[in-house]
Short mmCIF file of C-alpha atoms in Angstrom, two decimals:
data_model
loop_
_atom_site.label_atom_id
_atom_site.label_comp_id
_atom_site.label_asym_id
_atom_site.label_seq_id
_atom_site.Cartn_x
_atom_site.Cartn_y
_atom_site.Cartn_z
CA MET A 1254 40.83 8.10 -11.82
CA ASP A 1255 41.39 4.95 -13.70
CA LYS A 1256 38.49 2.61 -14.47
CA PRO A 1257 38.91 -0.56 -12.16
CA GLU A 1258 38.97 -4.00 -13.48
CA GLN A 1259 35.67 -5.75 -13.31
CA PRO A 1260 34.29 -7.78 -11.81
CA PHE A 1261 35.71 -6.13 -8.61
CA ARG A 1262 38.18 -8.13 -6.61
CA ASP A 1263 38.98 -5.80 -3.79
CA GLY A 1264 35.96 -7.32 -1.50
CA MET A 1265 33.21 -5.53 0.63
CA PRO A 1266 34.71 -4.76 4.05
CA ASN A 1267 31.88 -2.60 5.01
CA VAL A 1268 29.34 -5.44 4.51
CA SER A 1269 28.37 -7.72 7.32
CA ALA A 1270 28.80 -11.19 5.84
CA ALA A 1271 26.30 -12.54 8.43
CA HIS A 1272 23.53 -10.46 7.13
CA PHE A 1273 24.43 -10.32 3.31
CA ALA A 1274 22.20 -12.48 1.48
CA VAL A 1275 22.32 -12.94 -2.43
CA PRO A 1276 18.79 -13.02 -3.97
CA ASN A 1277 17.96 -15.94 -6.20
CA ARG A 1278 15.20 -17.50 -7.91
CA ALA A 1279 14.66 -20.39 -5.39
CA SER A 1280 14.18 -17.44 -2.69
CA VAL A 1281 11.10 -15.89 -4.35
CA GLU A 1282 9.61 -19.12 -5.32
CA THR A 1283 7.23 -20.96 -2.79
CA ALA A 1284 6.42 -24.55 -2.59
CA THR A 1285 2.99 -24.06 -0.94
CA ARG A 1286 0.47 -21.77 -2.95
CA PHE A 1287 -2.31 -19.94 -0.98
CA THR A 1288 -5.66 -21.46 -1.73
CA HIS A 1289 -8.03 -18.61 -0.37
CA PRO A 1290 -9.02 -15.80 -2.79
CA PRO A 1291 -6.67 -12.72 -2.72
CA ARG A 1292 -7.86 -10.29 -0.19
CA PHE A 1293 -8.17 -6.57 -1.01
CA LEU A 1294 -8.96 -3.61 1.37
CA ILE A 1295 -10.31 -0.59 -0.47
CA LEU A 1296 -9.98 3.00 1.15
CA TYR A 1297 -11.69 6.02 -0.28
CA GLY A 1298 -11.32 9.70 0.72
CA SER A 1299 -14.85 11.38 1.09
CA LEU A 1300 -17.75 11.42 3.26
CA ARG A 1301 -20.17 12.99 1.09
CA GLU A 1302 -23.62 11.51 0.50
CA ARG A 1303 -22.92 11.11 -3.29
CA SER A 1304 -19.17 10.43 -3.21
CA PHE A 1305 -17.50 9.77 -6.50
CA SER A 1306 -14.54 8.33 -4.76
CA ARG A 1307 -16.83 5.91 -2.96
CA LEU A 1308 -18.63 5.15 -6.31
CA LEU A 1309 -15.36 4.42 -7.93
CA ALA A 1310 -14.57 2.13 -4.94
CA TYR A 1311 -17.61 0.19 -5.60
CA GLU A 1312 -16.57 -0.23 -9.32
CA ALA A 1313 -13.08 -1.35 -8.29
CA ALA A 1314 -14.63 -3.76 -5.69
CA ARG A 1315 -17.04 -5.19 -8.39
CA LEU A 1316 -14.12 -5.62 -10.88
CA LEU A 1317 -11.77 -7.45 -8.21
CA GLU A 1318 -14.59 -9.84 -7.03
CA ALA A 1319 -15.12 -10.78 -10.74
CA MET A 1320 -11.51 -11.51 -10.88
CA GLY A 1321 -11.80 -13.95 -7.94
CA GLY A 1322 -10.83 -11.53 -5.08
CA GLU A 1323 -12.41 -11.16 -1.67
CA VAL A 1324 -13.05 -7.47 -1.11
CA ARG A 1325 -13.72 -5.23 2.09
CA ILE A 1326 -14.42 -1.41 1.73
CA TYR A 1327 -13.77 0.69 4.94
CA ASP A 1328 -16.01 3.33 5.80
CA ALA A 1329 -14.20 6.23 7.41
CA ASP A 1330 -17.31 7.83 8.84
CA GLY A 1331 -16.62 8.21 12.60
CA LEU A 1332 -12.97 7.74 12.25
CA PRO A 1333 -11.35 10.23 14.70
CA LEU A 1334 -8.51 12.50 13.54
CA PRO A 1335 -5.15 11.06 14.08
CA ASP A 1336 -3.82 11.56 17.75
CA ASP A 1337 -7.15 12.92 18.76
CA THR A 1338 -7.72 9.56 20.64
CA THR A 1339 -6.01 6.51 21.39
CA ALA A 1340 -5.38 3.59 18.93
CA ASP A 1341 -7.97 1.43 20.70
CA HIS A 1342 -10.77 3.42 19.22
CA PRO A 1343 -13.06 0.92 17.50
CA LYS A 1344 -12.82 2.62 14.24
CA VAL A 1345 -9.14 2.64 14.37
CA GLN A 1346 -8.94 -1.01 15.32
CA GLU A 1347 -11.25 -1.93 12.51
CA LEU A 1348 -9.05 -0.20 10.06
CA ARG A 1349 -5.91 -1.68 11.32
CA ASN A 1350 -7.43 -5.32 11.48
CA LEU A 1351 -8.63 -4.89 7.86
CA SER A 1352 -5.32 -3.73 6.64
CA ILE A 1353 -3.55 -6.80 8.50
CA TRP A 1354 -6.20 -9.04 6.80
CA SER A 1355 -5.51 -7.67 3.34
CA GLU A 1356 -2.96 -8.81 0.81
CA GLY A 1357 -3.59 -5.92 -1.65
CA GLN A 1358 -5.21 -2.40 -1.25
CA VAL A 1359 -6.80 0.18 -3.29
CA TRP A 1360 -6.65 3.87 -2.22
CA ILE A 1361 -9.03 6.29 -3.98
CA SER A 1362 -8.95 10.08 -3.15
CA PRO A 1363 -10.71 13.11 -4.59
CA GLU A 1364 -8.50 15.84 -5.41
CA ARG A 1365 -9.18 18.91 -3.07
CA HIS A 1366 -6.98 22.12 -3.16
CA GLY A 1367 -4.55 20.33 -5.45
CA ASN A 1368 -3.98 17.19 -3.52
CA LEU A 1369 -5.71 14.23 -1.53
CA THR A 1370 -8.23 14.95 1.14
CA GLY A 1371 -7.95 14.89 5.10
CA VAL A 1372 -10.30 12.02 5.14
CA MET A 1373 -7.85 10.10 2.92
CA LYS A 1374 -4.93 11.07 4.76
CA SER A 1375 -6.34 10.45 8.07
CA GLN A 1376 -6.88 6.86 7.25
CA ILE A 1377 -3.39 6.41 6.06
CA ASP A 1378 -2.05 8.27 9.25
CA TRP A 1379 -3.81 5.82 11.45
CA LEU A 1380 -2.06 2.80 9.90
CA PRO A 1381 1.47 2.40 11.68
CA LEU A 1382 4.43 1.31 10.06
CA SER A 1383 4.58 -1.36 12.66
CA GLU A 1384 2.67 -2.56 15.75
CA GLY A 1385 4.80 -4.83 17.84
CA SER A 1386 5.84 -7.63 15.19
CA VAL A 1387 3.02 -6.85 12.92
CA ARG A 1388 3.23 -4.42 9.80
CA PRO A 1389 -0.29 -3.62 8.73
CA THR A 1390 0.89 -2.37 5.26
CA GLN A 1391 4.40 -3.71 4.46
CA GLY A 1392 4.75 -5.99 1.50
CA ARG A 1393 1.03 -5.43 0.42
CA THR A 1394 0.28 -4.52 -3.28
CA LEU A 1395 -1.30 -1.12 -3.76
CA ALA A 1396 -3.22 0.59 -6.59
CA VAL A 1397 -3.90 4.42 -6.46
CA LEU A 1398 -6.83 6.13 -8.19
CA GLN A 1399 -8.30 9.60 -7.78
CA VAL A 1400 -11.42 11.54 -8.87
CA SER A 1401 -11.54 15.32 -9.82
CA GLY A 1402 -14.17 17.70 -10.20
CA GLY A 1403 -12.41 19.52 -12.97
CA SER A 1404 -9.75 18.89 -15.73
CA GLN A 1405 -7.42 15.85 -15.42
CA SER A 1406 -4.89 15.91 -12.57
CA PHE A 1407 -2.34 13.57 -11.20
CA ASN A 1408 -1.73 15.22 -7.89
CA ALA A 1409 -3.56 13.03 -5.63
CA VAL A 1410 -2.34 9.70 -7.14
CA ASN A 1411 1.21 11.04 -7.03
CA SER A 1412 0.82 11.70 -3.37
CA LEU A 1413 -0.70 8.47 -2.60
CA ARG A 1414 2.10 6.72 -4.51
CA MET A 1415 4.54 8.64 -2.25
CA LEU A 1416 2.75 7.55 0.72
CA GLY A 1417 2.41 3.92 -0.39
CA ARG A 1418 6.35 3.89 -0.84
CA TRP A 1419 6.75 5.28 2.59
CA MET A 1420 4.31 2.65 3.98
CA ARG A 1421 6.54 0.09 2.12
CA MET A 1422 3.84 -1.30 -0.03
CA ILE A 1423 4.41 -2.73 -3.53
CA THR A 1424 2.69 0.00 -5.59
CA ILE A 1425 1.87 -1.06 -8.96
CA PRO A 1426 2.97 0.96 -12.09
CA ASN A 1427 -0.72 1.69 -13.45
CA GLN A 1428 -3.04 4.20 -11.93
CA SER A 1429 -6.23 5.90 -12.83
CA SER A 1430 -7.44 9.64 -12.50
CA VAL A 1431 -10.99 10.53 -13.52
CA PRO A 1432 -11.54 13.98 -14.54
CA MET A 1433 -14.97 15.75 -14.14
CA ALA A 1434 -16.25 12.62 -12.16
CA TYR A 1435 -19.78 14.02 -12.17
CA LYS A 1436 -20.05 13.24 -15.88
CA GLU A 1437 -18.70 9.79 -15.70
CA PHE A 1438 -21.26 8.26 -13.23
CA ASP A 1439 -24.96 7.65 -14.04
CA GLU A 1440 -27.85 8.25 -11.60
CA ALA A 1441 -27.72 4.81 -10.38
CA GLY A 1442 -24.07 5.56 -9.39
CA ARG A 1443 -22.50 3.28 -12.07
CA MET A 1444 -19.46 4.36 -13.98
CA LYS A 1445 -20.29 4.98 -17.47
CA PRO A 1446 -18.40 2.82 -20.27
CA GLY A 1447 -15.55 4.54 -22.11
CA PRO A 1448 -11.61 5.06 -22.06
CA LEU A 1449 -11.68 6.17 -18.39
CA TYR A 1450 -13.63 3.05 -17.14
CA ASP A 1451 -11.48 0.87 -19.19
CA ARG A 1452 -8.40 2.44 -17.52
CA VAL A 1453 -10.01 1.43 -14.06
CA VAL A 1454 -10.41 -2.21 -15.39
CA ASP A 1455 -6.56 -2.10 -16.36
CA VAL A 1456 -5.60 -0.95 -12.94
CA CYS A 1457 -7.59 -3.55 -11.07
CA GLU A 1458 -6.44 -6.29 -13.53
CA GLU A 1459 -2.66 -5.29 -12.80
CA LEU A 1460 -3.36 -5.22 -9.11
CA MET A 1461 -4.72 -8.73 -9.22
CA LYS A 1462 -1.64 -9.91 -11.19
CA PHE A 1463 0.97 -8.41 -8.85
CA THR A 1464 -0.95 -9.69 -5.72
CA LEU A 1465 -0.93 -13.24 -7.25
CA LEU A 1466 2.80 -12.84 -7.78
CA THR A 1467 3.84 -11.62 -4.44
CA ARG A 1468 1.45 -12.34 -1.80
CA GLU A 1469 3.11 -15.76 -0.77
CA ARG A 1470 6.61 -14.16 -0.71
CA ALA A 1471 5.72 -10.59 0.42
CA ASP A 1472 7.66 -11.04 3.66
CA TYR A 1473 10.85 -11.88 1.64
CA LEU A 1474 10.50 -9.21 -0.85
CA VAL A 1475 10.45 -6.52 1.72
CA ASP A 1476 13.25 -8.03 3.99
CA ARG A 1477 16.26 -5.68 4.22
CA TYR A 1478 19.84 -6.27 4.99
CA SER A 1479 19.98 -3.06 7.23
CA GLU A 1480 16.93 -4.38 9.24
CA ARG A 1481 18.54 -7.69 9.65
CA LYS A 1482 21.50 -5.98 11.10
CA GLU A 1483 19.33 -4.04 13.53
CA ARG A 1484 17.56 -7.16 14.77
CA GLU A 1485 20.87 -8.37 16.16
CA PRO A 1486 20.83 -8.43 20.13
CA ASP A 1487 24.32 -6.79 20.27
CA ARG A 1488 23.30 -4.23 17.81
CA LEU A 1489 19.97 -3.39 19.71
CA LYS A 1490 22.05 -2.95 23.08
CA ALA A 1491 24.53 -0.72 21.48
CA VAL A 1492 21.73 1.50 19.97
CA ALA A 1493 19.87 1.61 23.36
CA ALA A 1494 23.26 2.58 24.97
CA ASP A 1495 23.55 5.38 22.37
CA ILE A 1496 20.44 7.04 23.04
CA GLY A 1497 20.77 6.56 26.92
CA PHE A 1498 18.33 3.74 27.77
CA VAL A 1499 21.09 1.44 29.11
CA LYS A 1500 24.49 1.97 30.92
CA ARG A 1501 27.58 0.81 28.97
#
């Protein structure tokens, strides 16, 4: 096959011109900056009395507050299993309202049986991709961390990163995995100084930077060509007809 001459001049017949938008610098800039502190929600994945994921959540909260953020930490105690009750359960509503309030999130899970815990997954599963016109996670920044009882692993953070992408969040490149967590926290519950603590500082710093960069234009950054097409009334009617909701 011959290499075509570039730039291509044969057009884009399959693209809807009405919905095609060329990203540009002006589109990602904003004339009005938010004046309130960046808002962060922290979720952690253990209900133990001495939970290292909770202790790490507290360390992240201290760091984000020191950087000028406003932080809320969700306590999953009392949260029912997904689909075990309706979404109007008080703990579910609390979680969803905090997610909507947030502009960035931190997810911290212990590693259990080589992956994240059920407590962590239940919290994420209760967050819908959309609830009417509101999307509780879309466009928010996300940092992922994990604690392990044994040697260092990245299974939990890898799964959290995949879930963050699925929830349409802006997951930052950096992450933290704390091995043998029982050695890294003192009796008062504070994380000891050292390279592992420094990495947590790195993660929180990067999360703050990405949040400051994106929070005013998060809606634009996750706006999609395919969804702009889907919102067209004629297309919505055609989809409804295809699945039998209306007569042609």
